[in-house]
């Protein structure tokens, strides 16, 4: 191997080392840029998270304040209070009357006179009455459970808005509503929200909306 060949080899190795050095510098710079970008992304995510938590805190504060106002409106509204008590006392009264009727089962003879069942006939009537009541209660419970399941599936911010809105409207305008609609305000609240849920289910099925 002559001198020129050796110099050519050294020159090639030198250029290769310089190229490798430049490549390492480029890769190092790329790694630094990647780390810097990841750091900026983490900072941005943290800022967004902090803002979201702050917004949630503010929303929770105003939501609790609004609910407090609704509770004060309910306390002040006499019609709502009476209907709330009736919502539980009337079924209890029916239950007590049913138990009393089971002890002494009677029927109306058409002249506003109560005639008592006697002997085995009374036991048959008691059995049929208990079976009928239990059957009705089972159907009602199944309907309530299914309604709750469907309501959970439909629950979102729109449901929350309608729930709070209907409650506040009934609480504030309870006396006015009872002046035109002889219906228990608690039942009206339940029917309104069930109607909204059914409407949203229909719209979701037909129009893929809400």
PDB file of C-alpha atoms in Angstrom:
ATOM      1  CA  UNK A   1       0.000   0.000   0.000  1.00  0.00           C
ATOM      2  CA  UNK A   2       1.466   3.323  -1.048  1.00  0.00           C
ATOM      3  CA  UNK A   3       1.349   6.644   0.840  1.00  0.00           C
ATOM      4  CA  UNK A   4      -1.511   8.064  -1.199  1.00  0.00           C
ATOM      5  CA  UNK A   5      -3.664   5.093  -0.401  1.00  0.00           C
ATOM      6  CA  UNK A   6      -2.967   5.490   3.331  1.00  0.00           C
ATOM      7  CA  UNK A   7      -3.841   9.164   3.197  1.00  0.00           C
ATOM      8  CA  UNK A   8      -7.045   8.360   1.320  1.00  0.00           C
ATOM      9  CA  UNK A   9      -8.020   5.825   3.981  1.00  0.00           C
ATOM     10  CA  UNK A  10      -7.237   8.293   6.800  1.00  0.00           C
ATOM     11  CA  UNK A  11      -9.206  10.978   5.040  1.00  0.00           C
ATOM     12  CA  UNK A  12     -12.173   8.656   4.600  1.00  0.00           C
ATOM     13  CA  UNK A  13     -12.056   7.627   8.265  1.00  0.00           C
ATOM     14  CA  UNK A  14     -11.823  11.253   9.305  1.00  0.00           C
ATOM     15  CA  UNK A  15     -14.846  12.163   7.216  1.00  0.00           C
ATOM     16  CA  UNK A  16     -16.742   9.177   8.595  1.00  0.00           C
ATOM     17  CA  UNK A  17     -15.959  10.247  12.156  1.00  0.00           C
ATOM     18  CA  UNK A  18     -17.089  13.787  11.408  1.00  0.00           C
ATOM     19  CA  UNK A  19     -20.277  12.457   9.844  1.00  0.00           C
ATOM     20  CA  UNK A  20     -20.903  10.244  12.885  1.00  0.00           C
ATOM     21  CA  UNK A  21     -20.216  13.190  15.184  1.00  0.00           C
ATOM     22  CA  UNK A  22     -22.679  15.363  13.288  1.00  0.00           C
ATOM     23  CA  UNK A  23     -25.229  12.542  13.391  1.00  0.00           C
ATOM     24  CA  UNK A  24     -24.793  12.232  17.158  1.00  0.00           C
ATOM     25  CA  UNK A  25     -25.234  15.990  17.508  1.00  0.00           C
ATOM     26  CA  UNK A  26     -28.392  15.885  15.407  1.00  0.00           C
ATOM     27  CA  UNK A  27     -29.755  12.947  17.412  1.00  0.00           C
ATOM     28  CA  UNK A  28     -28.870  14.671  20.691  1.00  0.00           C
ATOM     29  CA  UNK A  29     -30.583  17.834  19.521  1.00  0.00           C
ATOM     30  CA  UNK A  30     -33.636  15.805  18.455  1.00  0.00           C
ATOM     31  CA  UNK A  31     -33.758  14.125  21.879  1.00  0.00           C
ATOM     32  CA  UNK A  32     -33.509  17.507  23.597  1.00  0.00           C
ATOM     33  CA  UNK A  33     -36.287  18.890  21.419  1.00  0.00           C
ATOM     34  CA  UNK A  34     -38.428  15.832  22.163  1.00  0.00           C
ATOM     35  CA  UNK A  35     -37.873  16.213  25.907  1.00  0.00           C
ATOM     36  CA  UNK A  36     -38.674  19.924  25.654  1.00  0.00           C
ATOM     37  CA  UNK A  37     -41.854  19.168  23.698  1.00  0.00           C
ATOM     38  CA  UNK A  38     -42.917  16.486  26.212  1.00  0.00           C
ATOM     39  CA  UNK A  39     -42.309  18.941  29.039  1.00  0.00           C
ATOM     40  CA  UNK A  40     -44.420  21.591  27.315  1.00  0.00           C
ATOM     41  CA  UNK A  41     -47.185  19.042  26.722  1.00  0.00           C
ATOM     42  CA  UNK A  42     -47.147  18.013  30.392  1.00  0.00           C
ATOM     43  CA  UNK A  43     -47.295  21.667  31.429  1.00  0.00           C
ATOM     44  CA  UNK A  44     -50.198  22.293  29.053  1.00  0.00           C
ATOM     45  CA  UNK A  45     -52.054  19.221  30.318  1.00  0.00           C
ATOM     46  CA  UNK A  46     -51.491  20.295  33.917  1.00  0.00           C
ATOM     47  CA  UNK A  47     -52.802  23.786  33.155  1.00  0.00           C
ATOM     48  CA  UNK A  48     -55.876  22.350  31.454  1.00  0.00           C
ATOM     49  CA  UNK A  49     -56.457  19.968  34.373  1.00  0.00           C
ATOM     50  CA  UNK A  50     -56.098  22.795  36.902  1.00  0.00           C
ATOM     51  CA  UNK A  51     -58.538  24.948  34.929  1.00  0.00           C
ATOM     52  CA  UNK A  52     -61.032  22.085  34.675  1.00  0.00           C
ATOM     53  CA  UNK A  53     -60.806  21.447  38.413  1.00  0.00           C
ATOM     54  CA  UNK A  54     -61.254  25.153  39.068  1.00  0.00           C
ATOM     55  CA  UNK A  55     -64.305  25.257  36.770  1.00  0.00           C
ATOM     56  CA  UNK A  56     -65.743  22.179  38.463  1.00  0.00           C
ATOM     57  CA  UNK A  57     -65.243  23.764  41.871  1.00  0.00           C
ATOM     58  CA  UNK A  58     -66.993  26.937  40.735  1.00  0.00           C
ATOM     59  CA  UNK A  59     -69.788  24.923  39.102  1.00  0.00           C
ATOM     60  CA  UNK A  60     -70.201  22.851  42.275  1.00  0.00           C
ATOM     61  CA  UNK A  61     -70.310  25.996  44.408  1.00  0.00           C
ATOM     62  CA  UNK A  62     -73.004  27.656  42.303  1.00  0.00           C
ATOM     63  CA  UNK A  63     -74.888  24.374  41.949  1.00  0.00           C
ATOM     64  CA  UNK A  64     -75.021  23.904  45.717  1.00  0.00           C
ATOM     65  CA  UNK A  65     -76.097  27.514  46.104  1.00  0.00           C
ATOM     66  CA  UNK A  66     -78.897  27.007  43.590  1.00  0.00           C
ATOM     67  CA  UNK A  67     -80.034  23.806  45.312  1.00  0.00           C
ATOM     68  CA  UNK A  68     -80.023  25.662  48.643  1.00  0.00           C
ATOM     69  CA  UNK A  69     -82.292  28.320  47.148  1.00  0.00           C
ATOM     70  CA  UNK A  70     -84.621  25.562  45.877  1.00  0.00           C
ATOM     71  CA  UNK A  71     -84.742  23.974  49.338  1.00  0.00           C
ATOM     72  CA  UNK A  72     -85.660  27.321  50.893  1.00  0.00           C
ATOM     73  CA  UNK A  73     -88.355  27.736  48.234  1.00  0.00           C
ATOM     74  CA  UNK A  74     -89.717  24.278  49.091  1.00  0.00           C
ATOM     75  CA  UNK A  75     -89.728  25.103  52.801  1.00  0.00           C
ATOM     76  CA  UNK A  76     -91.619  28.307  52.066  1.00  0.00           C
ATOM     77  CA  UNK A  77     -94.097  26.671  49.663  1.00  0.00           C
ATOM     78  CA  UNK A  78     -97.054  25.325  51.639  1.00  0.00           C
ATOM     79  CA  UNK A  79     -98.578  23.342  48.759  1.00  0.00           C
ATOM     80  CA  UNK A  80     -95.319  21.492  48.148  1.00  0.00           C
ATOM     81  CA  UNK A  81     -94.979  20.672  51.838  1.00  0.00           C
ATOM     82  CA  UNK A  82     -98.534  19.336  52.073  1.00  0.00           C
ATOM     83  CA  UNK A  83     -98.140  17.270  48.930  1.00  0.00           C
ATOM     84  CA  UNK A  84     -94.837  15.887  50.185  1.00  0.00           C
ATOM     85  CA  UNK A  85     -96.534  14.727  53.388  1.00  0.00           C
ATOM     86  CA  UNK A  86     -99.535  13.355  51.453  1.00  0.00           C
ATOM     87  CA  UNK A  87     -97.218  11.481  49.097  1.00  0.00           C
ATOM     88  CA  UNK A  88     -96.223   9.217  51.995  1.00  0.00           C
ATOM     89  CA  UNK A  89     -99.201   9.478  54.361  1.00  0.00           C
ATOM     90  CA  UNK A  90    -101.913   8.567  51.833  1.00  0.00           C
ATOM     91  CA  UNK A  91    -100.332   5.196  50.839  1.00  0.00           C
ATOM     92  CA  UNK A  92     -99.823   4.459  54.551  1.00  0.00           C
ATOM     93  CA  UNK A  93    -103.476   5.282  55.209  1.00  0.00           C
ATOM     94  CA  UNK A  94    -104.530   2.969  52.381  1.00  0.00           C
ATOM     95  CA  UNK A  95    -102.353   0.223  53.874  1.00  0.00           C
ATOM     96  CA  UNK A  96    -103.960   0.643  57.322  1.00  0.00           C
ATOM     97  CA  UNK A  97    -107.456   0.566  55.805  1.00  0.00           C
ATOM     98  CA  UNK A  98    -106.583  -2.523  53.798  1.00  0.00           C
ATOM     99  CA  UNK A  99    -105.347  -4.290  56.934  1.00  0.00           C
ATOM    100  CA  UNK A 100    -108.559  -3.324  58.738  1.00  0.00           C
ATOM    101  CA  UNK A 101    -110.572  -4.593  55.775  1.00  0.00           C
ATOM    102  CA  UNK A 102    -108.679  -7.898  55.851  1.00  0.00           C
ATOM    103  CA  UNK A 103    -109.709  -8.374  59.480  1.00  0.00           C
ATOM    104  CA  UNK A 104    -113.377  -7.678  58.697  1.00  0.00           C
ATOM    105  CA  UNK A 105    -113.852  -7.993  54.912  1.00  0.00           C
ATOM    106  CA  UNK A 106    -117.039  -6.305  53.686  1.00  0.00           C
ATOM    107  CA  UNK A 107    -118.692  -5.318  50.433  1.00  0.00           C
ATOM    108  CA  UNK A 108    -121.168  -2.642  49.368  1.00  0.00           C
ATOM    109  CA  UNK A 109    -124.671  -3.973  48.610  1.00  0.00           C
ATOM    110  CA  UNK A 110    -125.487  -1.006  46.383  1.00  0.00           C
ATOM    111  CA  UNK A 111    -127.413   0.946  49.037  1.00  0.00           C
ATOM    112  CA  UNK A 112    -124.347   2.361  50.789  1.00  0.00           C
ATOM    113  CA  UNK A 113    -124.488  -0.491  53.244  1.00  0.00           C
ATOM    114  CA  UNK A 114    -121.448  -2.564  54.191  1.00  0.00           C
ATOM    115  CA  UNK A 115    -122.144  -6.291  54.322  1.00  0.00           C
ATOM    116  CA  UNK A 116    -119.561  -8.535  55.955  1.00  0.00           C
ATOM    117  CA  UNK A 117    -118.329 -11.720  54.335  1.00  0.00           C
ATOM    118  CA  UNK A 118    -118.753 -14.747  56.550  1.00  0.00           C
ATOM    119  CA  UNK A 119    -117.194 -18.156  57.018  1.00  0.00           C
ATOM    120  CA  UNK A 120    -115.031 -19.648  54.290  1.00  0.00           C
ATOM    121  CA  UNK A 121    -116.097 -16.956  51.856  1.00  0.00           C
ATOM    122  CA  UNK A 122    -114.248 -14.344  53.955  1.00  0.00           C
ATOM    123  CA  UNK A 123    -111.001 -16.361  53.824  1.00  0.00           C
ATOM    124  CA  UNK A 124    -111.271 -16.768  50.057  1.00  0.00           C
ATOM    125  CA  UNK A 125    -111.793 -13.025  49.673  1.00  0.00           C
ATOM    126  CA  UNK A 126    -108.835 -12.299  51.957  1.00  0.00           C
ATOM    127  CA  UNK A 127    -106.579 -14.621  49.955  1.00  0.00           C
ATOM    128  CA  UNK A 128    -107.642 -13.145  46.598  1.00  0.00           C
ATOM    129  CA  UNK A 129    -107.230  -9.590  47.900  1.00  0.00           C
ATOM    130  CA  UNK A 130    -103.708 -10.299  49.195  1.00  0.00           C
ATOM    131  CA  UNK A 131    -102.709 -11.972  45.923  1.00  0.00           C
ATOM    132  CA  UNK A 132    -104.093  -9.051  43.887  1.00  0.00           C
ATOM    133  CA  UNK A 133    -102.296  -6.452  46.017  1.00  0.00           C
ATOM    134  CA  UNK A 134     -99.004  -8.352  45.883  1.00  0.00           C
ATOM    135  CA  UNK A 135     -99.354  -8.729  42.103  1.00  0.00           C
ATOM    136  CA  UNK A 136     -99.933  -4.993  41.722  1.00  0.00           C
ATOM    137  CA  UNK A 137     -96.981  -4.176  43.989  1.00  0.00           C
ATOM    138  CA  UNK A 138     -94.680  -6.481  42.009  1.00  0.00           C
ATOM    139  CA  UNK A 139     -95.723  -4.850  38.731  1.00  0.00           C
ATOM    140  CA  UNK A 140     -95.194  -1.373  40.198  1.00  0.00           C
ATOM    141  CA  UNK A 141     -91.770  -2.326  41.578  1.00  0.00           C
ATOM    142  CA  UNK A 142     -90.692  -3.801  38.238  1.00  0.00           C
ATOM    143  CA  UNK A 143     -91.820  -0.642  36.454  1.00  0.00           C
ATOM    144  CA  UNK A 144     -89.961   1.556  38.952  1.00  0.00           C
ATOM    145  CA  UNK A 145     -86.739  -0.479  38.671  1.00  0.00           C
ATOM    146  CA  UNK A 146     -86.902  -0.468  34.862  1.00  0.00           C
ATOM    147  CA  UNK A 147     -87.591   3.269  34.837  1.00  0.00           C
ATOM    148  CA  UNK A 148     -84.578   3.890  37.085  1.00  0.00           C
ATOM    149  CA  UNK A 149     -82.368   1.778  34.787  1.00  0.00           C
ATOM    150  CA  UNK A 150     -83.500   3.699  31.716  1.00  0.00           C
ATOM    151  CA  UNK A 151     -83.081   6.997  33.533  1.00  0.00           C
ATOM    152  CA  UNK A 152     -79.500   6.083  34.479  1.00  0.00           C
ATOM    153  CA  UNK A 153     -78.739   5.307  30.832  1.00  0.00           C
ATOM    154  CA  UNK A 154     -80.128   8.685  29.785  1.00  0.00           C
ATOM    155  CA  UNK A 155     -78.483  10.628  32.622  1.00  0.00           C
ATOM    156  CA  UNK A 156     -76.255  13.483  31.478  1.00  0.00           C
ATOM    157  CA  UNK A 157     -76.051  17.264  31.796  1.00  0.00           C
ATOM    158  CA  UNK A 158     -79.357  17.657  29.930  1.00  0.00           C
ATOM    159  CA  UNK A 159     -81.103  15.313  32.394  1.00  0.00           C
ATOM    160  CA  UNK A 160     -79.584  17.219  35.297  1.00  0.00           C
ATOM    161  CA  UNK A 161     -80.764  20.522  33.831  1.00  0.00           C
ATOM    162  CA  UNK A 162     -84.334  19.274  33.369  1.00  0.00           C
ATOM    163  CA  UNK A 163     -84.361  17.663  36.827  1.00  0.00           C
ATOM    164  CA  UNK A 164     -83.254  20.794  38.663  1.00  0.00           C
ATOM    165  CA  UNK A 165     -85.344  23.048  36.428  1.00  0.00           C
ATOM    166  CA  UNK A 166     -88.571  21.075  36.947  1.00  0.00           C
ATOM    167  CA  UNK A 167     -87.955  20.838  40.696  1.00  0.00           C
ATOM    168  CA  UNK A 168     -87.302  24.562  41.032  1.00  0.00           C
ATOM    169  CA  UNK A 169     -90.324  25.428  38.863  1.00  0.00           C
ATOM    170  CA  UNK A 170     -92.674  23.225  40.871  1.00  0.00           C
ATOM    171  CA  UNK A 171     -91.199  24.413  44.175  1.00  0.00           C
ATOM    172  CA  UNK A 172     -91.559  28.106  43.325  1.00  0.00           C
ATOM    173  CA  UNK A 173     -94.904  27.901  41.468  1.00  0.00           C
ATOM    174  CA  UNK A 174     -96.450  25.129  43.572  1.00  0.00           C
ATOM    175  CA  UNK A 175     -99.365  27.224  44.864  1.00  0.00           C
ATOM    176  CA  UNK A 176    -100.150  28.530  41.367  1.00  0.00           C
ATOM    177  CA  UNK A 177     -99.974  25.041  39.831  1.00  0.00           C
ATOM    178  CA  UNK A 178    -102.266  23.567  42.475  1.00  0.00           C
ATOM    179  CA  UNK A 179    -104.748  26.322  41.705  1.00  0.00           C
ATOM    180  CA  UNK A 180    -105.182  24.925  38.172  1.00  0.00           C
ATOM    181  CA  UNK A 181    -104.148  21.253  38.498  1.00  0.00           C
ATOM    182  CA  UNK A 182    -105.532  19.167  41.370  1.00  0.00           C
ATOM    183  CA  UNK A 183    -102.558  16.811  41.302  1.00  0.00           C
ATOM    184  CA  UNK A 184     -99.911  16.008  43.869  1.00  0.00           C
ATOM    185  CA  UNK A 185     -96.830  18.116  43.113  1.00  0.00           C
ATOM    186  CA  UNK A 186     -94.470  15.213  43.852  1.00  0.00           C
ATOM    187  CA  UNK A 187     -96.309  13.054  41.317  1.00  0.00           C
ATOM    188  CA  UNK A 188     -96.275  15.964  38.870  1.00  0.00           C
ATOM    189  CA  UNK A 189     -92.496  16.230  39.308  1.00  0.00           C
ATOM    190  CA  UNK A 190     -92.106  12.488  38.642  1.00  0.00           C
ATOM    191  CA  UNK A 191     -94.431  12.562  35.605  1.00  0.00           C
ATOM    192  CA  UNK A 192     -92.669  15.587  34.113  1.00  0.00           C
ATOM    193  CA  UNK A 193     -89.246  13.945  34.320  1.00  0.00           C
ATOM    194  CA  UNK A 194     -90.585  10.624  33.028  1.00  0.00           C
ATOM    195  CA  UNK A 195     -92.170  12.448  30.116  1.00  0.00           C
ATOM    196  CA  UNK A 196     -88.905  14.242  29.356  1.00  0.00           C
ATOM    197  CA  UNK A 197     -87.035  10.945  29.521  1.00  0.00           C
ATOM    198  CA  UNK A 198     -89.474   9.244  27.131  1.00  0.00           C
ATOM    199  CA  UNK A 199     -89.278  12.201  24.751  1.00  0.00           C
ATOM    200  CA  UNK A 200     -85.481  12.089  24.760  1.00  0.00           C
ATOM    201  CA  UNK A 201     -85.531   8.326  24.161  1.00  0.00           C
ATOM    202  CA  UNK A 202     -87.830   8.885  21.175  1.00  0.00           C
ATOM    203  CA  UNK A 203     -85.647  11.666  19.781  1.00  0.00           C
ATOM    204  CA  UNK A 204     -82.489   9.632  20.314  1.00  0.00           C
ATOM    205  CA  UNK A 205     -84.004   6.690  18.471  1.00  0.00           C
ATOM    206  CA  UNK A 206     -85.457   8.707  15.602  1.00  0.00           C
ATOM    207  CA  UNK A 207     -83.028  11.575  15.212  1.00  0.00           C
ATOM    208  CA  UNK A 208     -79.935  10.429  17.133  1.00  0.00           C
ATOM    209  CA  UNK A 209     -80.293  13.564  19.260  1.00  0.00           C
ATOM    210  CA  UNK A 210     -79.798  14.361  22.961  1.00  0.00           C
TER     211      UNK A 210
END
